[in-house]
CSV table of C-alpha atoms in Angstrom, one decimal:
chain,number,residue,atom,x,y,z
A,129,MET,CA,-52.6,-43.1,144.8
A,130,ALA,CA,-55.5,-44.8,143.3
A,131,LEU,CA,-57.3,-42.8,140.7
A,132,PRO,CA,-60.9,-41.8,141.6
A,133,SER,CA,-63.6,-44.1,139.9
A,134,SER,CA,-64.9,-40.7,138.9
A,135,SER,CA,-62.1,-39.5,136.9
A,136,PRO,CA,-61.7,-39.9,133.0
A,137,ASP,CA,-58.7,-41.9,133.7
A,138,GLY,CA,-60.4,-44.1,136.3
A,139,ARG,CA,-63.6,-44.7,134.0
A,140,ARG,CA,-61.1,-45.9,131.4
A,141,LEU,CA,-59.6,-48.5,133.6
A,142,ARG,CA,-62.6,-49.6,135.0
A,143,SER,CA,-64.2,-49.9,131.1
A,144,GLU,CA,-61.0,-51.9,130.1
A,145,ARG,CA,-61.4,-54.4,132.8
A,146,THR,CA,-64.7,-54.8,132.1
A,147,ARG,CA,-63.7,-55.3,128.4
A,148,GLN,CA,-61.2,-57.7,129.8
A,149,THR,CA,-63.6,-59.7,131.9
A,150,ILE,CA,-66.1,-60.0,129.0
A,151,MET,CA,-63.3,-61.7,126.8
A,152,GLU,CA,-62.2,-63.9,129.4
A,153,ALA,CA,-65.7,-65.0,130.0
A,154,TYR,CA,-66.2,-65.7,126.5
A,155,ILE,CA,-63.0,-67.8,126.6
A,156,GLU,CA,-64.2,-69.5,129.8
A,157,LEU,CA,-67.6,-70.4,127.8
A,158,LEU,CA,-65.4,-71.8,124.7
A,159,ARG,CA,-63.7,-74.5,126.8
A,160,GLU,CA,-66.5,-75.4,128.2
A,161,ARG,CA,-68.7,-76.1,125.1
A,162,PRO,CA,-67.1,-75.7,121.6
A,163,GLU,CA,-69.4,-73.0,120.0
A,164,ILE,CA,-69.6,-69.2,119.8
A,165,PRO,CA,-71.9,-68.7,122.9
A,166,THR,CA,-74.5,-66.1,123.0
A,167,ALA,CA,-74.3,-62.5,123.9
A,168,ALA,CA,-76.7,-63.5,127.0
A,169,GLN,CA,-74.5,-66.3,128.1
A,170,ILE,CA,-71.3,-64.2,127.7
A,171,ALA,CA,-73.1,-61.5,129.8
A,172,ALA,CA,-74.4,-63.9,132.7
A,173,ARG,CA,-70.7,-65.5,132.9
A,174,ALA,CA,-69.2,-62.0,133.1
A,175,GLY,CA,-71.7,-60.7,135.4
A,176,PHE,CA,-72.8,-57.9,133.1
A,177,SER,CA,-75.5,-57.0,131.3
A,178,THR,CA,-75.9,-57.2,127.5
A,179,ARG,CA,-75.7,-53.7,127.0
A,180,SER,CA,-72.3,-53.7,128.6
A,181,ILE,CA,-70.9,-56.0,125.9
A,182,PHE,CA,-72.4,-53.9,123.2
A,183,GLU,CA,-71.3,-50.6,124.6
A,184,ARG,CA,-67.5,-52.0,124.3
A,185,PHE,CA,-67.9,-54.2,121.5
A,186,VAL,CA,-69.7,-53.2,117.9
A,187,ASP,CA,-71.3,-56.9,117.9
A,188,LEU,CA,-70.6,-60.4,118.4
A,189,GLN,CA,-67.9,-60.5,115.5
A,190,GLY,CA,-66.1,-57.8,116.8
A,191,LEU,CA,-66.0,-59.4,120.4
A,192,SER,CA,-64.8,-62.6,118.6
A,193,LEU,CA,-62.0,-61.0,116.9
A,194,ALA,CA,-60.9,-58.9,120.1
A,195,THR,CA,-60.8,-62.3,122.1
A,196,VAL,CA,-59.2,-64.0,119.5
A,197,ASP,CA,-56.5,-61.1,119.5
A,198,TYR,CA,-56.3,-61.3,123.5
A,199,ALA,CA,-56.1,-64.7,123.5
A,200,PHE,CA,-53.2,-64.8,121.2
A,201,ALA,CA,-51.3,-62.1,123.3
A,202,MET,CA,-51.8,-64.3,126.4
A,203,GLY,CA,-50.4,-67.1,124.7
A,204,GLU,CA,-47.5,-65.4,123.2
A,205,ALA,CA,-46.7,-63.9,126.9
A,206,GLN,CA,-46.9,-67.4,128.4
A,207,ALA,CA,-44.8,-69.1,125.4
A,208,VAL,CA,-41.3,-67.3,126.1
A,209,ALA,CA,-38.5,-68.9,124.0
A,210,ARG,CA,-36.2,-70.4,126.3
A,211,ASN,CA,-32.8,-72.1,125.8
A,212,VAL,CA,-32.5,-70.7,122.1
A,213,ASP,CA,-28.4,-71.0,122.4
A,214,ALA,CA,-28.4,-74.6,124.3
A,215,ASP,CA,-27.7,-78.0,122.6
A,216,ARG,CA,-30.0,-79.4,120.6
A,217,ALA,CA,-31.7,-81.8,123.2
A,218,THR,CA,-32.2,-79.0,125.5
A,219,ARG,CA,-33.6,-76.9,122.5
A,220,LEU,CA,-35.9,-79.7,121.5
A,221,LYS,CA,-37.3,-80.1,125.1
A,222,SER,CA,-37.9,-76.5,125.5
A,223,HIS,CA,-39.6,-75.9,122.5
A,224,VAL,CA,-41.8,-78.7,122.5
A,225,GLU,CA,-42.9,-78.0,126.4
A,226,THR,CA,-43.6,-74.4,125.7
A,227,ARG,CA,-45.8,-75.4,122.6
A,228,ALA,CA,-47.7,-78.2,124.7
A,229,HIS,CA,-48.6,-76.0,127.3
A,230,THR,CA,-49.9,-73.5,124.8
A,231,CYS,CA,-51.9,-76.3,122.9
A,232,GLU,CA,-53.4,-77.5,126.2
A,233,ARG,CA,-54.4,-74.3,127.4
A,234,TRP,CA,-55.8,-72.8,124.1
A,235,LEU,CA,-56.8,-75.9,122.1
A,236,PRO,CA,-60.6,-75.4,122.8
A,237,VAL,CA,-60.5,-71.6,121.4
A,238,TRP,CA,-58.6,-72.4,118.6
A,239,ARG,CA,-61.0,-75.1,117.4
A,240,VAL,CA,-64.0,-72.6,117.5
A,241,VAL,CA,-61.8,-69.9,115.4
A,242,VAL,CA,-61.2,-72.6,112.9
A,243,ALA,CA,-64.6,-73.7,112.6
A,244,ASN,CA,-65.8,-70.3,112.1
A,245,GLN,CA,-63.3,-69.0,109.7
A,246,GLY,CA,-65.5,-69.2,106.9
A,247,LYS,CA,-68.0,-66.9,108.3
A,248,LEU,CA,-65.2,-64.1,108.9
A,249,ASP,CA,-62.5,-63.2,106.7
A,250,ASP,CA,-60.7,-61.7,109.5
A,251,LEU,CA,-60.5,-65.0,111.6
A,252,ARG,CA,-58.6,-66.4,108.5
A,253,ALA,CA,-56.4,-63.9,108.5
A,254,ARG,CA,-55.5,-64.6,112.5
A,255,ILE,CA,-55.2,-68.4,111.7
A,256,ARG,CA,-52.4,-67.6,108.8
A,257,PHE,CA,-50.6,-65.0,111.3
A,258,ILE,CA,-50.7,-67.4,114.3
A,259,ARG,CA,-49.7,-70.3,112.0
A,260,GLN,CA,-46.8,-67.9,110.9
A,261,ALA,CA,-45.8,-67.1,114.6
A,262,ILE,CA,-45.2,-70.9,115.1
A,263,VAL,CA,-43.0,-71.0,112.0
A,264,LYS,CA,-41.1,-68.2,113.2
A,265,ARG,CA,-40.5,-69.8,116.7
A,266,MET,CA,-39.2,-72.8,115.0
A,267,GLU,CA,-36.9,-71.0,112.8
A,268,LEU,CA,-35.6,-69.6,116.1
A,269,MET,CA,-35.4,-72.8,118.0
A,270,TYR,CA,-33.6,-74.8,115.2
A,271,ARG,CA,-31.7,-72.4,113.5
A,272,PRO,CA,-28.6,-74.6,113.6
A,273,GLU,CA,-30.2,-77.4,112.1
A,274,LEU,CA,-32.1,-75.3,109.3
A,275,GLU,CA,-29.5,-73.3,107.9
A,276,VAL,CA,-27.5,-76.4,106.6
A,277,LEU,CA,-30.4,-76.8,104.2
A,278,SER,CA,-31.3,-75.3,101.1
A,279,ALA,CA,-34.0,-72.8,100.7
A,280,GLU,CA,-36.5,-75.2,99.6
A,281,GLU,CA,-35.5,-77.9,101.9
A,282,ARG,CA,-36.1,-75.5,104.5
A,283,ARG,CA,-39.3,-74.7,103.6
A,284,ASP,CA,-40.6,-78.2,103.4
A,285,LEU,CA,-39.4,-79.0,106.6
A,286,LEU,CA,-41.0,-76.4,108.5
A,287,ILE,CA,-44.3,-77.1,106.5
A,288,ALA,CA,-43.9,-80.5,107.9
A,289,LEU,CA,-43.0,-79.5,111.4
A,290,GLU,CA,-45.8,-77.1,111.6
A,291,ALA,CA,-48.4,-79.8,110.5
A,292,LEU,CA,-46.9,-81.9,113.4
A,293,ILE,CA,-47.3,-79.5,116.2
A,294,ASP,CA,-50.7,-78.3,115.2
A,295,PHE,CA,-53.3,-77.9,117.8
A,296,GLU,CA,-55.1,-80.8,116.5
A,297,SER,CA,-52.2,-83.0,116.7
A,298,TRP,CA,-52.0,-82.1,120.4
A,299,GLY,CA,-55.7,-82.9,120.6
A,300,ARG,CA,-55.6,-86.2,119.0
A,301,MET,CA,-52.7,-87.4,120.9
A,302,ARG,CA,-54.1,-86.3,124.3
A,303,GLU,CA,-58.0,-87.3,123.3
A,304,GLY,CA,-57.7,-89.9,120.8
A,305,HIS,CA,-54.9,-91.7,121.8
A,306,GLY,CA,-55.3,-91.1,125.4
A,307,LEU,CA,-51.8,-89.9,126.1
A,308,SER,CA,-50.6,-88.1,129.2
A,309,PHE,CA,-49.1,-84.6,128.8
A,310,ASP,CA,-45.5,-86.1,129.0
A,311,GLU,CA,-46.0,-88.7,126.7
A,312,ALA,CA,-47.1,-86.7,123.9
A,313,CYS,CA,-44.4,-84.4,124.5
A,314,SER,CA,-42.0,-87.3,124.4
A,315,VAL,CA,-43.8,-88.5,120.7
A,316,TRP,CA,-43.0,-84.5,119.8
A,317,VAL,CA,-39.8,-84.5,120.5
A,318,ARG,CA,-38.8,-88.0,119.0
A,319,MET,CA,-40.4,-86.9,115.7
A,320,ILE,CA,-39.0,-83.4,115.7
A,321,ASP,CA,-35.3,-84.8,116.4
A,322,ARG,CA,-35.8,-87.6,113.5
A,323,MET,CA,-37.1,-84.8,111.0
A,324,LEU,CA,-34.3,-82.5,111.7
A,325,PRO,CA,-31.0,-82.6,110.0
A,326,PRO,CA,-27.8,-83.3,112.2
A,327,THR,CA,-26.5,-80.4,113.9
A,328,PRO,CA,-23.6,-79.1,112.7
A,329,PRO,CA,-20.6,-78.9,114.9
A,330,ALA,CA,-20.1,-75.7,117.2
A,331,HIS,CA,-17.3,-73.6,115.7
A,332,PRO,CA,-14.6,-73.2,118.1
C-alpha cells in the first residue's frame, strides 16, 4: 500500500525524489555545457524553485559533491564486472566495453569535476577515489597477468594502464580522432593486450 504523502515516511520519500531530480537536472546541464550551472538554471531544469534546492543542499558546493557521489554510484551500478574468470580475449573485451560505456556516459561530468578540483578539496578526494576504483577493476580483470609481475612492475603497469583508459583518452579518440565507439574500443583492447605480460597457463 502506498504511503500517504502527508505521513513522515511519505514526506521523506518525496523529499528524496526531489533531491534526486535536482541532481539529475544538474548532470543534464553539465552534459549540455561543460561548466557548473547556477542554482537558477538547475531549478528551472528540475522544475522546482531555488528554495527547494537550498532546503536539501547547504550550498552549491554541497550540491556539486552530492552530484559527483550520485554520478559515481550510478556509474558503478552500470559497470558491473563480467567475465572475471574467462580467457584473456574475453576479459579484455568485457573490461574495455564496460569502461568505454562509462566514459561515453560520464565524460562531461568528469571534465567539470577535474576543471573545478582546485576550488574544492573534497572534489580532489573524489577524483582520487574514482581513479583508485578504476585500478582495482583492472587488478580484478587482469589478475592472472598481473600476478606474474613483481610489485614494482605491477605498480608501473597499472599506472600506465590507468592513464591509457582515462576519460580524456576516450574523449580524444572519439572527438579528436573521430573514431566510432567500436573503433575506440578496438584501440584500447589492442594496446592493453600489448602492455600485459603473457597469460600464464591455467593449472589443470
